[in-house]
Each structure stands twice: as C-alpha cells, then as structure tokens.
CSV table of C-alpha atoms in Angstrom, one decimal:
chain,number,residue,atom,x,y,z
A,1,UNK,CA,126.5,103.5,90.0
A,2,UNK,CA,127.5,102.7,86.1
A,3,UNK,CA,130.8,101.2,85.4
A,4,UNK,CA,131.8,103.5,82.4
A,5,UNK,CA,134.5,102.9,80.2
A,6,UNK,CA,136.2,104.5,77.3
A,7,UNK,CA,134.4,103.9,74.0
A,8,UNK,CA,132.6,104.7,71.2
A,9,UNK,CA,128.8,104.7,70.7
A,10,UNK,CA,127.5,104.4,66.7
A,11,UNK,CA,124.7,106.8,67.6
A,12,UNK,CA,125.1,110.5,67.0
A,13,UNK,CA,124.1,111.3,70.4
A,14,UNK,CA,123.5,109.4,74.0
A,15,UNK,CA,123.2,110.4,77.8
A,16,UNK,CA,125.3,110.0,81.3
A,17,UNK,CA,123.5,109.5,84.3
A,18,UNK,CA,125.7,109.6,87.7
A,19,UNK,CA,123.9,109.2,91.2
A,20,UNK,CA,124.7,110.4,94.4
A,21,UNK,CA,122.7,109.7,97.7
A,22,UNK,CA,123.1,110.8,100.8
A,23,UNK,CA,120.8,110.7,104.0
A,24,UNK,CA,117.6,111.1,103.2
A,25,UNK,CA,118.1,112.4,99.9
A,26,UNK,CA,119.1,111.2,96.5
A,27,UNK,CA,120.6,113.1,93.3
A,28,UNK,CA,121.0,111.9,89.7
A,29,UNK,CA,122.6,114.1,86.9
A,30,UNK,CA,121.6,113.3,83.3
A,31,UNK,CA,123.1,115.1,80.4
A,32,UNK,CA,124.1,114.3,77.0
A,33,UNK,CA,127.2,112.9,75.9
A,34,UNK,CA,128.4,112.5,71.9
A,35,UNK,CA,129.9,114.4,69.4
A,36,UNK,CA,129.8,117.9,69.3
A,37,UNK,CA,128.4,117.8,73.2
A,38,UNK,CA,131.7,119.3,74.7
A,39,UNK,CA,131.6,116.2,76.9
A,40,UNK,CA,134.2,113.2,76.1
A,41,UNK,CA,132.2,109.6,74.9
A,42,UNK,CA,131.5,107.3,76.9
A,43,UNK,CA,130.0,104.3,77.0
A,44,UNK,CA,127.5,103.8,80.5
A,45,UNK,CA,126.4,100.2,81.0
A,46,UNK,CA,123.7,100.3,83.5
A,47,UNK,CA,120.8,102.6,83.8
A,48,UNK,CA,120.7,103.8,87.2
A,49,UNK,CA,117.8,106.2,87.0
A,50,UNK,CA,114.9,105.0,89.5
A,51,UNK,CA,111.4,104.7,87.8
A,52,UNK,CA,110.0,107.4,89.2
A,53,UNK,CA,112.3,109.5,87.3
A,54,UNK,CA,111.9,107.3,84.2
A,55,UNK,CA,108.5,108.3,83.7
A,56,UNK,CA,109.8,112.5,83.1
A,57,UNK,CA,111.9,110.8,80.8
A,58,UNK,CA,109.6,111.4,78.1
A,59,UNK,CA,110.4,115.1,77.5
A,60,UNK,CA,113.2,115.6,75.1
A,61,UNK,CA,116.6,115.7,77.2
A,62,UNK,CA,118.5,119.0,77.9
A,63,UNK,CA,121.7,119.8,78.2
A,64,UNK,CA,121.6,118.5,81.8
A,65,UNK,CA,118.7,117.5,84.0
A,66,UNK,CA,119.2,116.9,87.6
A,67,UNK,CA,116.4,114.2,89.4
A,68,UNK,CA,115.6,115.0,93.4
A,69,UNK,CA,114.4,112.9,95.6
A,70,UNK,CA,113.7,113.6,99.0
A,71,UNK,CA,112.7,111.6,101.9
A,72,UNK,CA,113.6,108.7,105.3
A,73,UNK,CA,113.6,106.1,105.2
A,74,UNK,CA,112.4,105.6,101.9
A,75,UNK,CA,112.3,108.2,99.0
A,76,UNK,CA,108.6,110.0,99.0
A,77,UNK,CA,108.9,113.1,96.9
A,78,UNK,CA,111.0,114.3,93.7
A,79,UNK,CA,111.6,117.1,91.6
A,80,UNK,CA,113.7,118.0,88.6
A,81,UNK,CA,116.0,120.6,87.6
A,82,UNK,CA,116.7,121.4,83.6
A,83,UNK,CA,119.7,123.5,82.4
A,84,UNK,CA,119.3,124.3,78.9
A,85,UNK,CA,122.5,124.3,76.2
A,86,UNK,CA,122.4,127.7,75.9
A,87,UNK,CA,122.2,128.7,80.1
A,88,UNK,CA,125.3,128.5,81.5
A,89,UNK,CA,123.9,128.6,85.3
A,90,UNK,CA,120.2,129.0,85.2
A,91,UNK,CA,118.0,126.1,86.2
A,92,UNK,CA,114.2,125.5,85.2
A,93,UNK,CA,112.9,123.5,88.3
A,94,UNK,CA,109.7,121.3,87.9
A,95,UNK,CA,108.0,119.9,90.7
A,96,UNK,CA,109.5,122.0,93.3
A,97,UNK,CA,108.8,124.7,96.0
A,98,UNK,CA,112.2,127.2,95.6
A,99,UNK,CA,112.3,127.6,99.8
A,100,UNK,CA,115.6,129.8,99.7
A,101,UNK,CA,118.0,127.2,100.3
A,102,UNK,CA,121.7,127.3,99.2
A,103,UNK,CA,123.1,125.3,96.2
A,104,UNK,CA,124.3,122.0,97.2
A,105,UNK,CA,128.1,122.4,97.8
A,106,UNK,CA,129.0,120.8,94.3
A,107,UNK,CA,130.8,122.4,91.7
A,108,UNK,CA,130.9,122.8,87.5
A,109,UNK,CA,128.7,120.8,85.7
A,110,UNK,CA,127.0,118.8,89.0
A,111,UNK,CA,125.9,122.1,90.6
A,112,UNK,CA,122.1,122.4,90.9
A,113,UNK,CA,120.2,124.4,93.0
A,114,UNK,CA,118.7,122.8,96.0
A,115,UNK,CA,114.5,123.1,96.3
A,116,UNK,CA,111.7,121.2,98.5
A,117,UNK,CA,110.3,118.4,96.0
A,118,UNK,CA,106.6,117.9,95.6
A,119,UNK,CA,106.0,115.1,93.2
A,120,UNK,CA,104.9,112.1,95.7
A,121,UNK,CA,107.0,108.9,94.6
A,122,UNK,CA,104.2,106.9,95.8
A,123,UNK,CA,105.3,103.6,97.5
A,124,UNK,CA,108.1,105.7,99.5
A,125,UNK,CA,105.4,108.1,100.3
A,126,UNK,CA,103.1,105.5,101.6
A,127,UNK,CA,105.8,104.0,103.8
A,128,UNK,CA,107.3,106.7,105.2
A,129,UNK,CA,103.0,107.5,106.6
A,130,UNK,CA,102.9,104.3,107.7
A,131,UNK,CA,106.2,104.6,109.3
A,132,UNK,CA,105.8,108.1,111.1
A,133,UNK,CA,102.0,107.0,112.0
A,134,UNK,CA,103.6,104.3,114.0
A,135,UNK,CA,106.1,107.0,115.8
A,136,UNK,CA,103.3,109.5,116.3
A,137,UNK,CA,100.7,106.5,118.0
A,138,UNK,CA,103.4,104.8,119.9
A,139,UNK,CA,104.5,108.4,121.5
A,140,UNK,CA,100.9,109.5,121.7
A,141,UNK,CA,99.1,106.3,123.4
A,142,UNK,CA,102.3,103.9,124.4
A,143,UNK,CA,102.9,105.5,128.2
A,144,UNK,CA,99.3,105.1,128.4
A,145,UNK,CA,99.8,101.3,127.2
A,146,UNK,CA,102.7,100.4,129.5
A,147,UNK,CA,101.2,102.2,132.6
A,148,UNK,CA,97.7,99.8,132.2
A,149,UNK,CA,100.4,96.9,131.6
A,150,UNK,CA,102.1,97.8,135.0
A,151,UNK,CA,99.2,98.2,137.3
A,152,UNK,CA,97.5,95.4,135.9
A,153,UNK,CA,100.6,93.3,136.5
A,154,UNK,CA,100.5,94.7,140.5
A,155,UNK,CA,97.5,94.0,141.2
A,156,UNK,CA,96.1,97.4,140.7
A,157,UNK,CA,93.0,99.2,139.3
A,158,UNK,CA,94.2,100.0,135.4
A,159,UNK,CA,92.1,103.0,135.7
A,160,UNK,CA,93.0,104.7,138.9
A,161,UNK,CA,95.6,102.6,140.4
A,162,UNK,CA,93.9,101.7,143.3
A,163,UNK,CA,95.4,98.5,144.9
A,164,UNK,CA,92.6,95.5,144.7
A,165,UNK,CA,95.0,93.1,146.0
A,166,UNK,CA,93.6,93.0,149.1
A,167,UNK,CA,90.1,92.7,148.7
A,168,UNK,CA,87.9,90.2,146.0
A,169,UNK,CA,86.2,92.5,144.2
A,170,UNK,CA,84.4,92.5,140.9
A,171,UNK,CA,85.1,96.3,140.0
A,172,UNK,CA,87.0,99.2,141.8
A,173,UNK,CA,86.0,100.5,145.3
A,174,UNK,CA,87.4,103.9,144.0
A,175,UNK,CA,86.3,104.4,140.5
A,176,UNK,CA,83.8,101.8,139.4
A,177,UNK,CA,86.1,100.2,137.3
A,178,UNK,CA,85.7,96.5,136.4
A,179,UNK,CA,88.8,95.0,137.9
C-alpha cells in the first residue's frame, strides 16, 4: 500500500492507486487526482499496481478504473472496470463475464461491480494448474498408491492382496501377479 502524504504535484494532473486483497481475490482503484478533479492532492510514493494491470495502462485513464484479480493461491485471472467523468454509477467492464453477482459491499467512490475475470495472468494461472493437478492426481491415484505401499509392506500380493508370506513364490497363486 502507498504511504501518501499531503502535497503538491507540479503536473496539472496525476493518479491514486489504493489496493485491497482479500482471499483469493485482489482490488486496485485508480482514478485521477489534481486540480479541478474534485479529489484533494496528493502525493502517492509507491506504485502498487501489479504488472499485469500495468500493461492496460496504456489506454488513457478515466475517472476511475478498478483492476480485478481473481484466483488461490496465486492470482490467475483479471479484469477491469472503467467509470467515466460523466457516469456517476455506471461501470464499462473489460475482460469480464457479468454472472449476476452483487456489488462488493464498499461504498462511494470504491464501489465497483463485482464480475468473473477472464484475462489469464499467466504465471498465477500456470501455478494454480499445476497446483490443483497435484490435488486432483493425489485424490484420484493416492489410495491406490498407499494401499500397493501397505500390502507390499505385509507381505501381500499388491494386486490382489493375497498373502505370499507363506509360500516362495515367484508370482501370485491367485492372480498371476509377479510377487
């Protein structure tokens, strides 16, 4: 988060960027600040907006644009809201799938409407695969893994759990196994 302090800027015209995250998601309000804005100057030290949202940067700024990101445990999708000057509550969203879902519980100038992103933020994206692949194949194939590890540990066919304990034998009595 910036550290803003009272000040001046010698340019006619500037931006504020505040961030809030929460779990699994992450909001950052930009919006202009200067004379004649309607919004009291101040000076913001640190840039806080990710790179992902650094690259939309590139269209001329609105009266307020609000970055999305969605995702655990890492951010994989985004979207953005715009307000124009002259709306006073209607958003343009970019990026975004409007599913029906209620405006986030903040009020005045922070309120945005909430939407399902659908710009990939690529290395989040990438992780959070990875990351659920590994959930999916450990619930998928792991009782499968830990029962072989078991019978194998007792002296037991891994296949049908016949005991071989008893007997030398080069595969399974029952099913053919190697043992």
């Amino acid at each position: 988060r910036p550290a803003i302090a009272p000040g001046r800027f010698n340019t006619e015209f500037s931006r504020l960027v505040y961030e809030h995250r929460s779990f699994g998601s992450a909001r950052f309000w930009e919006t202009r600040v200067g004379p004649g804005s309607g919004t009291p100057i101040v000076r913001p030290t640190v840039d806080v907006l990710p790179n992902w949202a650094k690259n939309d940067a590139l269209r001329p700024l609105t009266y307020l644009r609000v970055y999305e990101g969605r995702g655990w445990p890492e951010l994989a999708l985004w979207c953005v809201h715009e307000r124009p000057p002259v709306a006073i509550r209607q958003f343009n969203s970019r990026g975004a799938l409007d599913a029906g879902l209620p405006d986030a519980p903040s009020q005045g100038w922070m309120s945005a409407p909430r939407a399902l992103p659908l710009r990939p933020i690529w290395p989040g994206f990438a992780i959070n695969t990875l990351f659920y692949a590994a959930i999916l194949w450990l619930l998928s194939f792991g009782p499968f893994a830990v029962r072989r590890f078991v019978r194998n540990k007792r002296g037991h066919c891994v296949k049908c759990g016949y005991d071989l304990g008893h007997a030398d034998h080069r595969a399974c009595p029952e099913c053919g196994a190697a043992a």
